[in-house]
XYZ file of C-alpha atoms in Angstrom:
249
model
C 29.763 -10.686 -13.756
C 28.333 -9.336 -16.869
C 25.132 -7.372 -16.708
C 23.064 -7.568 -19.670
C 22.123 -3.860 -21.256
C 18.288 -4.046 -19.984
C 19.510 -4.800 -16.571
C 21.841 -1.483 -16.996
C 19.223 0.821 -18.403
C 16.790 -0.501 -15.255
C 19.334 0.775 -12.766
C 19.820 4.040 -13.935
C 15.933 4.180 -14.499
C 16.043 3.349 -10.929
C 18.438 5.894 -9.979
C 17.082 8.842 -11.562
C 13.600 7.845 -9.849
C 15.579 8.054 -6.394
C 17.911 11.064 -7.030
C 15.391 13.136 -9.530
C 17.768 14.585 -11.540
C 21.464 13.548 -12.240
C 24.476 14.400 -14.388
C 26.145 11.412 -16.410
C 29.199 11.866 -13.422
C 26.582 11.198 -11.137
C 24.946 8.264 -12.412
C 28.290 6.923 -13.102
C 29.468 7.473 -9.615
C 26.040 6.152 -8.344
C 25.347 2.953 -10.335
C 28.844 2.003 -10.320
C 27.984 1.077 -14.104
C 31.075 1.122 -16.699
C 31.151 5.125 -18.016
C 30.427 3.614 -21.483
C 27.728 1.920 -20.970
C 25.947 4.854 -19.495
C 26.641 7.069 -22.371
C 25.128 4.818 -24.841
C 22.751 3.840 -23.081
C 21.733 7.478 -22.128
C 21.625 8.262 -25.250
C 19.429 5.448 -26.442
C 16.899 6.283 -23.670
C 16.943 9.850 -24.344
C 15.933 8.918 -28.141
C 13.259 6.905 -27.206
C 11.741 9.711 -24.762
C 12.248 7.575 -21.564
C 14.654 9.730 -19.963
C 15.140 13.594 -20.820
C 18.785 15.704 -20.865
C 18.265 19.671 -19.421
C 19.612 22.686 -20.841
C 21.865 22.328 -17.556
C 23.181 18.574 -18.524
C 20.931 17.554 -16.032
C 19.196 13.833 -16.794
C 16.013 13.222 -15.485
C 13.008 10.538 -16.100
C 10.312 11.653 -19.260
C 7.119 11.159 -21.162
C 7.635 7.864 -22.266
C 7.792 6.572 -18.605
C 4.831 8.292 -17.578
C 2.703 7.040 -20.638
C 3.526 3.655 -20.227
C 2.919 3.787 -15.813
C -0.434 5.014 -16.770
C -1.168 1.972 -18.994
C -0.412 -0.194 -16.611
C -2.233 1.088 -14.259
C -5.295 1.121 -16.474
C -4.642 -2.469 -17.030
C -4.264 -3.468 -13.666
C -7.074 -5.022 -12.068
C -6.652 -5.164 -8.312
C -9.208 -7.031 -7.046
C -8.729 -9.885 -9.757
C -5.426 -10.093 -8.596
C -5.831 -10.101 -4.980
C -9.384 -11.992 -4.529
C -7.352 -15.421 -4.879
C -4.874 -14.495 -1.750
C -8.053 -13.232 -0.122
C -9.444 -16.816 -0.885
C -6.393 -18.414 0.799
C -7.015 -16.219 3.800
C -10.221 -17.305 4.528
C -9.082 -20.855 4.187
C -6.998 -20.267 6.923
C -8.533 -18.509 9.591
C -11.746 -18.647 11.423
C -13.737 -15.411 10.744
C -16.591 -13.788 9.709
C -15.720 -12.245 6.286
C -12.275 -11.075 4.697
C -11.598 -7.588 2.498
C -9.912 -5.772 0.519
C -10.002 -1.667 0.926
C -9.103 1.585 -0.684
C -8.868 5.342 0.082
C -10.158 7.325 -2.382
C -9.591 11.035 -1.994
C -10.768 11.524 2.176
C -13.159 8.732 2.443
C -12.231 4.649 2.492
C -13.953 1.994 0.553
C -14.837 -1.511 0.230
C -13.367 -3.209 -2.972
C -13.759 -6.446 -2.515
C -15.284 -8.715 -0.095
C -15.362 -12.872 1.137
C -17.670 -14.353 3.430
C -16.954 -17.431 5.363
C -18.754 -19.954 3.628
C -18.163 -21.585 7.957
C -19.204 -18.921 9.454
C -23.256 -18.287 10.504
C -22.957 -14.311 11.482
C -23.255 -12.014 9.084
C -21.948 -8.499 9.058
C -22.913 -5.385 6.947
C -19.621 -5.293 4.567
C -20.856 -4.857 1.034
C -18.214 -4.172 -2.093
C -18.417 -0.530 -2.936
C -19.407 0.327 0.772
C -18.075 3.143 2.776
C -15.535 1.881 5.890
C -15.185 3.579 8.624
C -11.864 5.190 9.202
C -12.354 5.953 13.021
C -13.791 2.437 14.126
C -12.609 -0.158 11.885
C -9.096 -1.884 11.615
C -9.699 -1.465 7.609
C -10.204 2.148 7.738
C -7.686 3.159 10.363
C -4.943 1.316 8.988
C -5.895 3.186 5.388
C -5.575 6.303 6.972
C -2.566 5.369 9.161
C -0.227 5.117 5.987
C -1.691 7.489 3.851
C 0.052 11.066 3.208
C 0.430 13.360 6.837
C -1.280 16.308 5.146
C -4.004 14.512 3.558
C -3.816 12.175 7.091
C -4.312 15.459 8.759
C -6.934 16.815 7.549
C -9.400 13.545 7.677
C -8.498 13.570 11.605
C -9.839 17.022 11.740
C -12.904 16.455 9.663
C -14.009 13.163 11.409
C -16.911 13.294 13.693
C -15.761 11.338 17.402
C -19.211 10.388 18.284
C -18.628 7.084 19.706
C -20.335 3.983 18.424
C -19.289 1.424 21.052
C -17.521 2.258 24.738
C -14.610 0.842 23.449
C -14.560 3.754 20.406
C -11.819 6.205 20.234
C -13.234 9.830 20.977
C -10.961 12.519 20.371
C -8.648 13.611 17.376
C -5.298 13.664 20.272
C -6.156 8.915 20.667
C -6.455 8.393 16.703
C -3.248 10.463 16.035
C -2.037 8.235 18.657
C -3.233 5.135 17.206
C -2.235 5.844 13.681
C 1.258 6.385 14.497
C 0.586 2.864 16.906
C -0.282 1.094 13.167
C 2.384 2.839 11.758
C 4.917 0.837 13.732
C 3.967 -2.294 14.013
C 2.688 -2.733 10.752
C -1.454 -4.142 11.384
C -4.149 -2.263 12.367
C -6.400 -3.927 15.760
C -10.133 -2.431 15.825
C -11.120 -4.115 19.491
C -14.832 -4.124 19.463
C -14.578 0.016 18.619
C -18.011 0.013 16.093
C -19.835 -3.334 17.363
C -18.866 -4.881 20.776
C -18.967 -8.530 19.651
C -16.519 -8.277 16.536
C -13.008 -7.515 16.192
C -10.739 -7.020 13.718
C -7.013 -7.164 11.989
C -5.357 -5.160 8.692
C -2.156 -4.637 6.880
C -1.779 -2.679 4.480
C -0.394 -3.650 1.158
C 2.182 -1.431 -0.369
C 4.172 -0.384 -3.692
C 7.775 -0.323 -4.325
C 8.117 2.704 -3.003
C 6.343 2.285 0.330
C 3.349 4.158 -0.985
C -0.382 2.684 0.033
C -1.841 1.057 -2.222
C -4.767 -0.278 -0.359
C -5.000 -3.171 2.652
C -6.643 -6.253 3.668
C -8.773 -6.893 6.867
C -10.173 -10.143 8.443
C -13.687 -9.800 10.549
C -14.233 -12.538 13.852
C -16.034 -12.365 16.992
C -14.488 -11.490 19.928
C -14.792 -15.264 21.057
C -12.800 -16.350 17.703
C -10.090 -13.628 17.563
C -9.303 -14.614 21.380
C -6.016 -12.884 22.780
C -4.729 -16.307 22.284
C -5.646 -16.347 18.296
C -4.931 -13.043 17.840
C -1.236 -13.634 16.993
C -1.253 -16.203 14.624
C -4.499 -14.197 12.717
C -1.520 -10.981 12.751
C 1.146 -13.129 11.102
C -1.089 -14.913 8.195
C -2.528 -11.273 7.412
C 0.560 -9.661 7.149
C 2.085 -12.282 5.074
C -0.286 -12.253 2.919
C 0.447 -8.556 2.047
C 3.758 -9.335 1.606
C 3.150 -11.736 -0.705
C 0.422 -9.733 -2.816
C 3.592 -6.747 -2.724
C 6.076 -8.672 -4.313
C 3.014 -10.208 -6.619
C 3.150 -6.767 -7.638
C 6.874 -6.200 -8.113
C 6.956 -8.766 -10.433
């Protein structure tokens, strides 16, 4: 099958991005790409300042690249894109509220946030508010897949005074609880900061399995029933799925 020259240049983009540096051998050997095709195409993207050659031979990813990530980042808005999946959610489950969260630097915030138009409690979840990353789904499963050492030292800084019996109280049960999330891929805050609400959250991540933020939906404990609980996992996780390979596109 023929593979057009974009497709080509995207795989050894790709390849350099997984391998850091490379010879041309080596991205032969590794993209499986005809040995002609990499050389001009090397050359093309060397040119153009997407990819750089070292004073070793060695090919690695450049300027170009990093200019035009950090446009697109700029121009991404992340809450316009995921408030309509968030609207979707909402549709389809009985809860409280629904949000979208983000760590920034050793503290987790609320970006964006849906109240159930059904539902008549009312919970103190404001956009731009600070979540809890000991006693909320949201916050744990933030810090559950973000880096070990910056992971690390948040468990150390925390303070375990417990809000609710059901709270975790010592830095030895979150460690435990992170690496729990970790697993299994959601994030279960049973009644840990208010006794009568519970809640679930995935995280959504980037091609490269790095957080980008998550989503969390808010019920009382008679709505997110042991029963419910299951279907309210799948639906939340899906959706993260989905708003990931939104992304990817």
């Amino acid at each position: 099958m023929r593979v057009p020259a974009l497709q080509k240049a995207l795989i050894i983009l790709e390849t350099l991005q997984k391998h850091r540096r490379c010879t041309i051998s080596e991205l032969i050997s590794y993209t499986d790409l005809p040995r002609s095709s990499v050389y001009v195409l090397v050359d093309d993207m060397i040119k153009l300042r997407l990819i750089r050659q070292n004073s070793d031979k060695s090919i690695q990813l450049w300027m170009k690249l990093v200019s035009l990530g950090n446009s697109a980042s700029a121009s991404l808005d992340l809450n316009e894109l995921i408030s309509p999946y968030l609207d979707r959610l909402i549709s389809s489950i009985d809860c409280i509220a629904v949000n979208f969260g983000i760590m920034d630097d050793d503290k987790a915030y609320c970006s964006l946030n849906i109240s159930s138009p059904n539902s008549s409690v009312r919970i103190n979840s404001r956009v731009g508010s600070e979540v809890s990353l000991l006693h909320s789904a949201l916050g744990k499963c933030l810090l559950a897949y973000s880096s070990s050492s910056r992971r690390e030292q948040i468990i150390n800084s925390l303070d375990y005074s417990r809000a609710t019996a059901n709270s975790i109280a010592t830095p030895e049960a979150l460690r435990k609880e992170l690496a729990v999330i970790h697993n299994r891929g959601y994030a279960f805050d049973n009644g840990e900061e208010n006794l009568d609400i519970r809640s679930v959250s995935a995280p959504i991540l980037d091609f490269d399995n790095h957080l980008i933020g998550a989503i969390s939906t808010i019920g009382t404990t008679r709505k997110f029933s042991k029963d419910a609980l299951p279907s309210i996992i799948e639906k939340i996780k899906l959706v993260t799925m989905q708003i990931k390979s939104d992304l990817m596109i």
